[in-house]
Short mmCIF file of C-alpha atoms and ligand atoms in Angstrom, two decimals:
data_model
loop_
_atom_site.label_atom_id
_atom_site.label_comp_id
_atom_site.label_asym_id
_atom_site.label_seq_id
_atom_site.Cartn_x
_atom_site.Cartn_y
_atom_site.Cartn_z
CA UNK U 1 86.13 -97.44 -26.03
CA UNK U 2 86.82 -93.67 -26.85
CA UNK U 3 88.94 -92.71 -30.07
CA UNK U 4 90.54 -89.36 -30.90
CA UNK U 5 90.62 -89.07 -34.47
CA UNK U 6 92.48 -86.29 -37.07
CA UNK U 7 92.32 -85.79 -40.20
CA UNK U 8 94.17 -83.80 -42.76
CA UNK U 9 95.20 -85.69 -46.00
CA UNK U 10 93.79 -83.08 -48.36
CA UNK U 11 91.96 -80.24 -48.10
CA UNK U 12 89.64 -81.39 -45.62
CA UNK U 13 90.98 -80.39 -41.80
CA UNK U 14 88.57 -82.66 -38.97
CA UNK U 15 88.76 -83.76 -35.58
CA UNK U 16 86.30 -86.02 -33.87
CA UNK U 17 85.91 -88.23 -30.82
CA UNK U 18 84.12 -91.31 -31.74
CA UNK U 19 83.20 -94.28 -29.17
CA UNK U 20 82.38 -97.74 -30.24
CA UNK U 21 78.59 -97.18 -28.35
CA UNK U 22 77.95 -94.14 -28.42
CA UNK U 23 79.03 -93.06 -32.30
CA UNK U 24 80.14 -89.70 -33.27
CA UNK U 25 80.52 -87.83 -29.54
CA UNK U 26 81.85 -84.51 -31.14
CA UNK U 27 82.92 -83.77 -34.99
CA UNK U 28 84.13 -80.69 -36.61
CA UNK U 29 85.24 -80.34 -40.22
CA UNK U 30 86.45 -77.68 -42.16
CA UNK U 31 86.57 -77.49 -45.80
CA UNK U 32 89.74 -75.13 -47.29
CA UNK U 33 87.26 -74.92 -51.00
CA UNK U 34 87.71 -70.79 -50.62
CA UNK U 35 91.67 -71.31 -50.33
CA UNK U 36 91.89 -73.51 -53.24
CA UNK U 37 88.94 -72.03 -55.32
CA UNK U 38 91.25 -69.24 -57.21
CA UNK U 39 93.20 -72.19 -58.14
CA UNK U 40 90.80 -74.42 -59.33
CA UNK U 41 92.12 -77.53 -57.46
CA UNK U 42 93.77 -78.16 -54.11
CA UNK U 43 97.23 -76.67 -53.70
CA UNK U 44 99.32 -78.60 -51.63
CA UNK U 45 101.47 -76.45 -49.48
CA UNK U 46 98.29 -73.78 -49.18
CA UNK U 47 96.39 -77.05 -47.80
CA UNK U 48 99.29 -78.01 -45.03
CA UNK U 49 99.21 -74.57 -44.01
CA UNK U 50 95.84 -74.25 -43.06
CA UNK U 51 96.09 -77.81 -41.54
CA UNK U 52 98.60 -76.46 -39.45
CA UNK U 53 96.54 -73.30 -38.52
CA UNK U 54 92.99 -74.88 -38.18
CA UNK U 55 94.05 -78.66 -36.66
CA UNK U 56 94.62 -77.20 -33.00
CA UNK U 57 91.81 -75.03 -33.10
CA UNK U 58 89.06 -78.05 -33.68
CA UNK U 59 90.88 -80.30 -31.47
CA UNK U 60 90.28 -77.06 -28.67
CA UNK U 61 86.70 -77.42 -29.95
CA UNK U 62 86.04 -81.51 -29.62
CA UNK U 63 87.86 -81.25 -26.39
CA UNK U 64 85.89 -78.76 -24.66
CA UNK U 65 82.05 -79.74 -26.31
CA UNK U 66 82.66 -83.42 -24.99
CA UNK U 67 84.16 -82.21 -21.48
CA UNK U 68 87.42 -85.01 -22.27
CA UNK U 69 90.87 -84.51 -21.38
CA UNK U 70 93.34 -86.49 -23.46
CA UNK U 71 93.97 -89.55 -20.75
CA UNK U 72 89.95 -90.28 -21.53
CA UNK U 73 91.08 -91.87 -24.79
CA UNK U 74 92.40 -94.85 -25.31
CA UNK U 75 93.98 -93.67 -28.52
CA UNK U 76 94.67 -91.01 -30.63
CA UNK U 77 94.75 -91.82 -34.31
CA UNK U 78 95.41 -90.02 -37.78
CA UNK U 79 95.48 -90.51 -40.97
CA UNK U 80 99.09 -91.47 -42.33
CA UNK U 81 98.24 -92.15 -45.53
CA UNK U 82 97.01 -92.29 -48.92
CA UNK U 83 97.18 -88.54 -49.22
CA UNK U 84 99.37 -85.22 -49.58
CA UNK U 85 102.27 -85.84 -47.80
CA UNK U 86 102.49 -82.21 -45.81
CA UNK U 87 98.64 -82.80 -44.42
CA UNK U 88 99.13 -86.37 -43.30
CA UNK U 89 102.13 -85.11 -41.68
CA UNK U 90 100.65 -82.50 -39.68
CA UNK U 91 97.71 -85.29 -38.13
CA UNK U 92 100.73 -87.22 -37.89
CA UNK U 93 102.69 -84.78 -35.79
CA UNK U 94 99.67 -83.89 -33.63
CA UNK U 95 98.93 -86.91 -32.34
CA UNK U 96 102.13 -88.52 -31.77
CA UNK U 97 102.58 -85.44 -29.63
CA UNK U 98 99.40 -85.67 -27.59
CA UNK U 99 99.36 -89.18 -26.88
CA UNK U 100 103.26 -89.12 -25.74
CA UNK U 101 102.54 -86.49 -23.76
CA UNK U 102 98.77 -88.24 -22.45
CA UNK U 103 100.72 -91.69 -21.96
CA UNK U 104 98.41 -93.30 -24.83
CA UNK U 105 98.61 -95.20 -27.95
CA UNK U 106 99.05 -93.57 -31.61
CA UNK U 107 97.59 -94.97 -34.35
CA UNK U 108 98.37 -94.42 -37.99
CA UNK U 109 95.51 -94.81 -39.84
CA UNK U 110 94.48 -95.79 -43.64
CA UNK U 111 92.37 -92.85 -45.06
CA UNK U 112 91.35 -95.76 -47.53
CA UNK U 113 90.67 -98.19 -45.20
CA UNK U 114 88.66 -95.44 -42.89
CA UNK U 115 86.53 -95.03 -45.96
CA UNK U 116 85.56 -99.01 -46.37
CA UNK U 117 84.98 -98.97 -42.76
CA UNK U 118 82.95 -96.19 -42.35
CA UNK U 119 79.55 -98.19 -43.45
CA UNK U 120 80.19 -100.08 -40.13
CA UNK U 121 79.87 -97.19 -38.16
CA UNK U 122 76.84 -96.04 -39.58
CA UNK U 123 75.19 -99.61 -39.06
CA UNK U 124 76.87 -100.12 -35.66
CA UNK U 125 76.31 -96.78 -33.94
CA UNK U 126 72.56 -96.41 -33.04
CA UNK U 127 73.02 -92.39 -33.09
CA UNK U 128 74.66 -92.18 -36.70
CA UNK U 129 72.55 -95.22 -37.60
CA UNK U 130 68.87 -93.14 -36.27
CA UNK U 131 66.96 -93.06 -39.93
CA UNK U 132 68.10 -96.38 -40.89
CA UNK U 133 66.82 -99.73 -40.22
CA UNK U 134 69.94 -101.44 -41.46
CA UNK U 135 71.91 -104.27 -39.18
CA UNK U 136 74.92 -103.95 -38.26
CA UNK U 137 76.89 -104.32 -41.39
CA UNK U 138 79.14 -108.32 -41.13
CA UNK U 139 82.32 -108.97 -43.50
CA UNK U 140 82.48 -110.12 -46.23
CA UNK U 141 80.97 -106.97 -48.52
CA UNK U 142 81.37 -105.12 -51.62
CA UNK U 143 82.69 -101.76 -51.39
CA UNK U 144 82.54 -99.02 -54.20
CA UNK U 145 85.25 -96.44 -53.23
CA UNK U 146 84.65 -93.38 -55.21
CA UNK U 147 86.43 -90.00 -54.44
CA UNK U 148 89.03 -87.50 -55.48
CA UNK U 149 91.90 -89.98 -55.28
CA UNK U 150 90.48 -93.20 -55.92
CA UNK U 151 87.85 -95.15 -57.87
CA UNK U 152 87.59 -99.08 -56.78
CA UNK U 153 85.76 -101.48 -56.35
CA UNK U 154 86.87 -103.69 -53.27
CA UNK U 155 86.15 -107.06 -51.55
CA UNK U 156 86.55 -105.99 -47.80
CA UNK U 157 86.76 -109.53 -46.21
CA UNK U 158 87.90 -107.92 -42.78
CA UNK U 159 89.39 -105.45 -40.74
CA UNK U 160 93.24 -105.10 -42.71
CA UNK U 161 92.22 -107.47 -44.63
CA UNK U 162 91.07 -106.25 -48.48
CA UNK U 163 91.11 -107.71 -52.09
CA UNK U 164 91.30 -104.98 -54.66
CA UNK U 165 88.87 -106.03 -57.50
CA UNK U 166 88.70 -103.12 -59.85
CA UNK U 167 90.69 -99.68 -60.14
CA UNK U 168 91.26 -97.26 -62.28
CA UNK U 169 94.27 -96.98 -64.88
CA UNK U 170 94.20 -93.22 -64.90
CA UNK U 171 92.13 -90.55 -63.20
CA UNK U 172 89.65 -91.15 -59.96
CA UNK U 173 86.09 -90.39 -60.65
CA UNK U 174 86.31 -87.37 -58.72
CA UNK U 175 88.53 -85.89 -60.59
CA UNK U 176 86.51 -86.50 -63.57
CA UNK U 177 83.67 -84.59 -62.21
CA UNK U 178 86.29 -81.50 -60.70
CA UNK U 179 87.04 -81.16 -64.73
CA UNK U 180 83.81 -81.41 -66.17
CA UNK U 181 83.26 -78.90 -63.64
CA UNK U 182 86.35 -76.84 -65.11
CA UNK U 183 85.42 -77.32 -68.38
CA UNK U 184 81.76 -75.99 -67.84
CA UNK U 185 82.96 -72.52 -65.89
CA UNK U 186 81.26 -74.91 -62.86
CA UNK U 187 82.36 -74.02 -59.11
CA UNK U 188 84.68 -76.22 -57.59
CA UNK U 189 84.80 -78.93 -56.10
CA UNK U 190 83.04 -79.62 -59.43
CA UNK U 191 81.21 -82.82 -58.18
CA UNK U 192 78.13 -80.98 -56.00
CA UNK U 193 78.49 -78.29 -58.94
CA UNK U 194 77.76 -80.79 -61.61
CA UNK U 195 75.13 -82.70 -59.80
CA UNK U 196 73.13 -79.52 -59.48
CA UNK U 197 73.66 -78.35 -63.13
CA UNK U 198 72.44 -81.82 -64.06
CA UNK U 199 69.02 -81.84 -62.20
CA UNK U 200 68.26 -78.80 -64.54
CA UNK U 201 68.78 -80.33 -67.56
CA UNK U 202 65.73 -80.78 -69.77
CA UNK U 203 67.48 -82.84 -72.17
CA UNK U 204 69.25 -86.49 -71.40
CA UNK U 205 69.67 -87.23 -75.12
CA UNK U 206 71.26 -84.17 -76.27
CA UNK U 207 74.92 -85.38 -76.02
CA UNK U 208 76.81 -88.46 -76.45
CA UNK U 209 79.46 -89.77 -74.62
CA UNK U 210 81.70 -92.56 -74.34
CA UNK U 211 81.86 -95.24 -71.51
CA UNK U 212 85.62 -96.47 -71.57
CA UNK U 213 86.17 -99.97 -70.74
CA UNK U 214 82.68 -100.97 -70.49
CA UNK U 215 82.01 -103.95 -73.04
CA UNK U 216 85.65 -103.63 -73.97
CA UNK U 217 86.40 -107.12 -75.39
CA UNK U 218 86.42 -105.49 -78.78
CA UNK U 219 90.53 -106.50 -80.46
CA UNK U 220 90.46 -110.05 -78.66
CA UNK U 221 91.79 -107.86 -75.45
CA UNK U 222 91.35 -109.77 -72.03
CA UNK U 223 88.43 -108.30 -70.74
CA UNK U 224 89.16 -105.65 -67.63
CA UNK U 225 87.09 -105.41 -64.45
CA UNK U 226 89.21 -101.67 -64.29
CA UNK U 227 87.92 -98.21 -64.49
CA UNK U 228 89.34 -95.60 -67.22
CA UNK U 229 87.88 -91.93 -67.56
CA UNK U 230 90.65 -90.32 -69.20
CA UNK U 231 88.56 -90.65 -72.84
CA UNK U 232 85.45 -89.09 -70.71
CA UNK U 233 86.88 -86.41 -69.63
CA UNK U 234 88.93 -85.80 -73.47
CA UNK U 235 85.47 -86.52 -75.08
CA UNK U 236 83.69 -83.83 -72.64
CA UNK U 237 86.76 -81.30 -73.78
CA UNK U 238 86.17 -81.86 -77.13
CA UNK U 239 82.16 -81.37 -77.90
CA UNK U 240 82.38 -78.18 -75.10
CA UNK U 241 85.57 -76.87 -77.15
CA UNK U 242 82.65 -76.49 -80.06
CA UNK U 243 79.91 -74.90 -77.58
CA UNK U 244 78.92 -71.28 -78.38
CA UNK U 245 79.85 -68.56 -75.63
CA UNK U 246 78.36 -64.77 -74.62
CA UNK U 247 80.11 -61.99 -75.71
CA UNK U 248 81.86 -62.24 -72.00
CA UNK U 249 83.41 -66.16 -73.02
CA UNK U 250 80.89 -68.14 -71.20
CA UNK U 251 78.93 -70.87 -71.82
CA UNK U 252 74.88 -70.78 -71.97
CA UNK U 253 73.86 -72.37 -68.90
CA UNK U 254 71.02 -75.12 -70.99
CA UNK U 255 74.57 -76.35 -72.50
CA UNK U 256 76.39 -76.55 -69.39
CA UNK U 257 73.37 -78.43 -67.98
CA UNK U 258 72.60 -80.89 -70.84
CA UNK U 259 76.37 -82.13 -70.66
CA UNK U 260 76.57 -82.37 -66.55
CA UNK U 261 73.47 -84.20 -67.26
CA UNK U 262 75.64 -86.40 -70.20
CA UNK U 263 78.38 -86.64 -68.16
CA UNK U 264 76.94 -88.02 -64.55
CA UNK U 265 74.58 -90.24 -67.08
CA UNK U 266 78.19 -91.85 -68.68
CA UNK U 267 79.20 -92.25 -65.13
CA UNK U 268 76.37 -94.16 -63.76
CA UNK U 269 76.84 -96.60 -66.28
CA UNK U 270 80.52 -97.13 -66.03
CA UNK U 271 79.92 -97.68 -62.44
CA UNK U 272 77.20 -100.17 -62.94
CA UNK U 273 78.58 -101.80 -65.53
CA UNK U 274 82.37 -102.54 -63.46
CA UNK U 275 80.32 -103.42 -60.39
CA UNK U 276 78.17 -106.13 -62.85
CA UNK U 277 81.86 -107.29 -63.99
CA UNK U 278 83.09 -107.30 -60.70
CA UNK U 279 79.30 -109.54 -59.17
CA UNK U 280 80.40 -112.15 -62.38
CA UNK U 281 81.29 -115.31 -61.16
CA UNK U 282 83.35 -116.01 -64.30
CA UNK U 283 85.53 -112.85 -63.67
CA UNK U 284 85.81 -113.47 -59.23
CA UNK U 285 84.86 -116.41 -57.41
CA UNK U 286 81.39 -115.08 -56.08
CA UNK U 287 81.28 -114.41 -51.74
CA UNK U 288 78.88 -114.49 -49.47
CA UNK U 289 78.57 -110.98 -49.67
CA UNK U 290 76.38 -108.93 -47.08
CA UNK U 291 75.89 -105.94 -48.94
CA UNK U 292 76.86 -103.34 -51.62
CA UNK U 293 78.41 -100.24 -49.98
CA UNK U 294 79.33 -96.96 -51.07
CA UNK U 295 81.99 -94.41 -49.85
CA UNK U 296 83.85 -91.57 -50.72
CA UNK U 297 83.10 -88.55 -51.82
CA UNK U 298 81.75 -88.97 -55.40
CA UNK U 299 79.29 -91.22 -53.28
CA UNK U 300 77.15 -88.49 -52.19
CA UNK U 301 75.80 -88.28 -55.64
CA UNK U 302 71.76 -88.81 -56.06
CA UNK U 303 71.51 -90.22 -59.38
CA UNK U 304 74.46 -92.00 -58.71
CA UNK U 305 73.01 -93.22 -55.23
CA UNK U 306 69.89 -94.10 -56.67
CA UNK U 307 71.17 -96.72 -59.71
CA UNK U 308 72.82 -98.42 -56.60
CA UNK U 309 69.83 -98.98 -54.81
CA UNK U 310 68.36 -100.28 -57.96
CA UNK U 311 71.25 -102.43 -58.79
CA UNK U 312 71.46 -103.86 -55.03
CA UNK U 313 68.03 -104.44 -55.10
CA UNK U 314 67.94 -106.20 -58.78
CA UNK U 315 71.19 -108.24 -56.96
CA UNK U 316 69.06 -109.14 -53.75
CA UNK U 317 71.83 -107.08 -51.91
CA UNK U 318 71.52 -104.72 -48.98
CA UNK U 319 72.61 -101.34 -49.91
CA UNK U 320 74.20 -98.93 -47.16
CA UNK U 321 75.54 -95.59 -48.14
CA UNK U 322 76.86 -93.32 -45.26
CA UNK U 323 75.26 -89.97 -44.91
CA UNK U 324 76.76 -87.41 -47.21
CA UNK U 325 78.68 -86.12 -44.59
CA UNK U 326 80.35 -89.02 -43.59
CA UNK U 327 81.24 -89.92 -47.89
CA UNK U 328 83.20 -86.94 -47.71
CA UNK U 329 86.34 -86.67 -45.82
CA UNK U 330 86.12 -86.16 -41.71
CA UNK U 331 87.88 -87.28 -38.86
CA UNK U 332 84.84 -89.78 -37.42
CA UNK U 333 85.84 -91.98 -40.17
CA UNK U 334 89.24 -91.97 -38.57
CA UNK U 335 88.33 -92.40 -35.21
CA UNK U 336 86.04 -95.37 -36.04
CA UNK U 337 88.78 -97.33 -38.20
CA UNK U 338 91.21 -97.02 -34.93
CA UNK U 339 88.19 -98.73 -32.51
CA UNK U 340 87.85 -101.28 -35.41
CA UNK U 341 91.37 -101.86 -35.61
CA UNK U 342 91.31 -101.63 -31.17
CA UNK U 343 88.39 -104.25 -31.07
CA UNK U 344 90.49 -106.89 -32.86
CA UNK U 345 93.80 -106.41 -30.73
CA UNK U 346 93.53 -103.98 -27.73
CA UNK U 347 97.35 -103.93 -26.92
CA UNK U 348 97.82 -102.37 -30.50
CA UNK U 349 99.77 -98.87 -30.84
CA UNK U 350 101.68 -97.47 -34.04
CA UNK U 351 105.34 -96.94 -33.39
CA UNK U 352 106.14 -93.13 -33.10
CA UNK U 353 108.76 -93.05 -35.77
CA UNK U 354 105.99 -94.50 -38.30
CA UNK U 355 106.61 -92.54 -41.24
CA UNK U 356 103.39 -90.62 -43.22
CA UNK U 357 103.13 -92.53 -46.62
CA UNK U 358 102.10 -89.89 -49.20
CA UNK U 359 100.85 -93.71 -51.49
CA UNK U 360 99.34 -96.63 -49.00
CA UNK U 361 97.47 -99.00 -51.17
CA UNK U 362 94.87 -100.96 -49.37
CA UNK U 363 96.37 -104.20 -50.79
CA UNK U 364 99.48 -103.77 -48.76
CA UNK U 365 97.54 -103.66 -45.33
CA UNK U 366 97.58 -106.56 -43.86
CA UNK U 367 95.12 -108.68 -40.97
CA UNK U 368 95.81 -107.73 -37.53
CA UNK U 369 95.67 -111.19 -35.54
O1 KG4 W 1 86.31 -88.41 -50.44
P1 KG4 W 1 86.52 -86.97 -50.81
O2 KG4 W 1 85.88 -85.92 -49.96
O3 KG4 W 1 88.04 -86.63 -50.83
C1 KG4 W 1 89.02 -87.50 -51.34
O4 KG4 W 1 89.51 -88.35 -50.56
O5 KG4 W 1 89.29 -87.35 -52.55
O6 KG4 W 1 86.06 -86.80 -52.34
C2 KG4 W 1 86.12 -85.58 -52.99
C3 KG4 W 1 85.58 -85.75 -54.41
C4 KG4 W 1 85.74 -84.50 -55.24
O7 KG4 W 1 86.28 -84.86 -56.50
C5 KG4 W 1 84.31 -83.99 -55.39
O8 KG4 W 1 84.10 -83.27 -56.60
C6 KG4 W 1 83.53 -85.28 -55.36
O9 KG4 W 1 84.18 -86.05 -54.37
N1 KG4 W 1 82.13 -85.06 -54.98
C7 KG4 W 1 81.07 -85.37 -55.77
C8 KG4 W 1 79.91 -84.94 -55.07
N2 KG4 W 1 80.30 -84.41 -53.87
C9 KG4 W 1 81.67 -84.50 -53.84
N3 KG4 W 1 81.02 -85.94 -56.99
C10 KG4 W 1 79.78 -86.10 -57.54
N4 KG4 W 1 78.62 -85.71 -56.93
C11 KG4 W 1 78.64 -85.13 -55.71
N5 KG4 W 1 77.50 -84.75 -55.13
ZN1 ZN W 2 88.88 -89.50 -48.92
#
């Protein structure tokens, strides 16, 4: 089976053709950071725009690297949702109009539910699988989604079929690290800017910061499985508010390291500490579950990776984290959730006048029988 996917839900435009054997066949992404840098965060009609531009071009590309024409496939799907509405409505556009005119299906894809699927392409595609020794990846398992957008923790029992255990009541981790980031005259996307300031810290002690919700029983409140990094990020303005600066306003880099270092430090142990809430029998009936995975693109995070192993381990749990590449946003993921979504009912196609839905939580997809 042979899969067309696009994807354009934020600032990330990508086109691959994934097949359920072979893997990733051809994949281009490009990242719009340089349009959005001056701005300091993604700007939505400057990121349609550039969809609109750069979308035909990489389809051009895929196209000619893999030798297809369009009747190869036997769909063509993008991303309809979660995401800015203008970008899932160029994907949208795109590919209704290539597989009308190629006599093929359209599918409208989940960008969440491409994330919790991509660990199954990366444990069921030998290529894309090559330095791992992992089997192919069975339902039930426990999925960390971490990225711009989002920050849950989910039970993926299936294919359309997902039980939301944890999210967050106010920002995603991502955007958490993109202000940090801000805050510390970082680059942006702040998250690989932070990570990097971090590993040259000399000093993990230095600053203090709060972990919301972890522990939180304190008042006789129920105690919450959710995420909350709104007092993070308010605690991180507050002790860099007091930092001294050069005479041209900037920080001095050892204090822009020591509190990336604080910062991802706080994180690691929110994230541990939900996913321990979310493992406790007397908070969710405990599953059979096959392993911890992580996705999105807060997931390509070292430290962060590396308490997950730990924590997997401790929790006799496999632990599969895509590539970096594949945390991030890209169209393979796409592709790959269509052939999932193909393997369970072959007949399936998305009706052209399926609308793009700017909010798409996972809870409201439902099992394909
Ligand atoms: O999944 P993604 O590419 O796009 C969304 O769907 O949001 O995630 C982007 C987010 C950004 O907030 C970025 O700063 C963060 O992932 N990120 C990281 C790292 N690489 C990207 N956060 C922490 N450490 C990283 N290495
Ligand atoms: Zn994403």
């Amino acid at each position: 089976m042979l899969v067309l996917g696009l994807e354009s839900s934020c600032d990330e435009s990508s086109v691959a053709i994934v097949g359920d054997r072979q893997g990733i066949i051809a994949q281009k992404i490009h990242s719009q950071f340089d349009a959005h840098r001056p701005y300091g965060g993604v700007v939505p009609e400057i990121a349609a725009r550039h969809h609109i531009e750069i979308m035909p071009m990489l389809v051009q590309q895929v196209l000619q690297e893999s030798g297809f024409s369009l009747s190869k496939f036997n769909a063509i799907a993008a991303t309809a949702g979660p995401g800015l509405l203008g970008g899932l409505m160029v994907s949208s556009v795109m590919a209704k109009a290539m597989a009308l005119s190629a006599g093929i299906p359209f599918l409208a894809i989940n960008h969440l539910e491409a994330h919790a699927l991509t660990p199954r392409l990366v444990t069921h595609t030998p290529q894309v699988n090559s330095s791992s020794t992992s089997k192919p990846l069975q339902f039930p398992y426990l999925l960390l989604l971490i990225s711009g957008g989002h920050c849950q923790i989910v039970c993926v029992n299936g294919v359309g079929n997902y039980q939301t255990l944890a999210t967050t009541l106010d920002d995603a981790v991502g955007e958490a690290f993109d202000k940090t980031a801000k805050l510390l005259g970082l680059g942006f996307p702040g998250g690989p800017f932070v990570e990097k300031a971090a590993q040259k810290s000399q000093n993990p002690h230095r600053f203090s910061l709060p972990r919301p919700m972890v522990g939180n029983k304190a008042g006789g409140k129920k105690p919450s499985g959710n995420f909350s990094f709104s007092g993070l990020k308010a605690a991180v303005r507050r002790q860099v508010e007091d930092f001294p600066r050069d005479e041209n306003g900037r920080l001095y880099p050892e204090d822009s390291y020591d509190m990336a270092l604080a910062f991802e430090l706080a994180v690691v142990d929110i994230m541990i500490n939900r996913l321990e809430f979310a493992l406790n029998p007397k908070h969710h009936p405990l599953k059979a579950y096959q392993a911890l995975v992580v996705a999105g693109g807060v997931g390509s995070n070292q430290r962060l990776r590396n308490a997950l192993v730990q924590f997997a381990h401790q929790r006799n749990l496999d632990f599969i984290a895509p590539p970096p590449m594949l945390c991030a946003d890209n169209a393979a993921m796409i592709a790959w959730a269509g052939i999932e979504r193909l393997s369970i009912k072959p007949d399936l196609k998305d009706d052209f006048a399926f609308k793009a839905r700017p909010r798409w939580p996972l809870a409201e997809m439902t099992e394909l029988i």
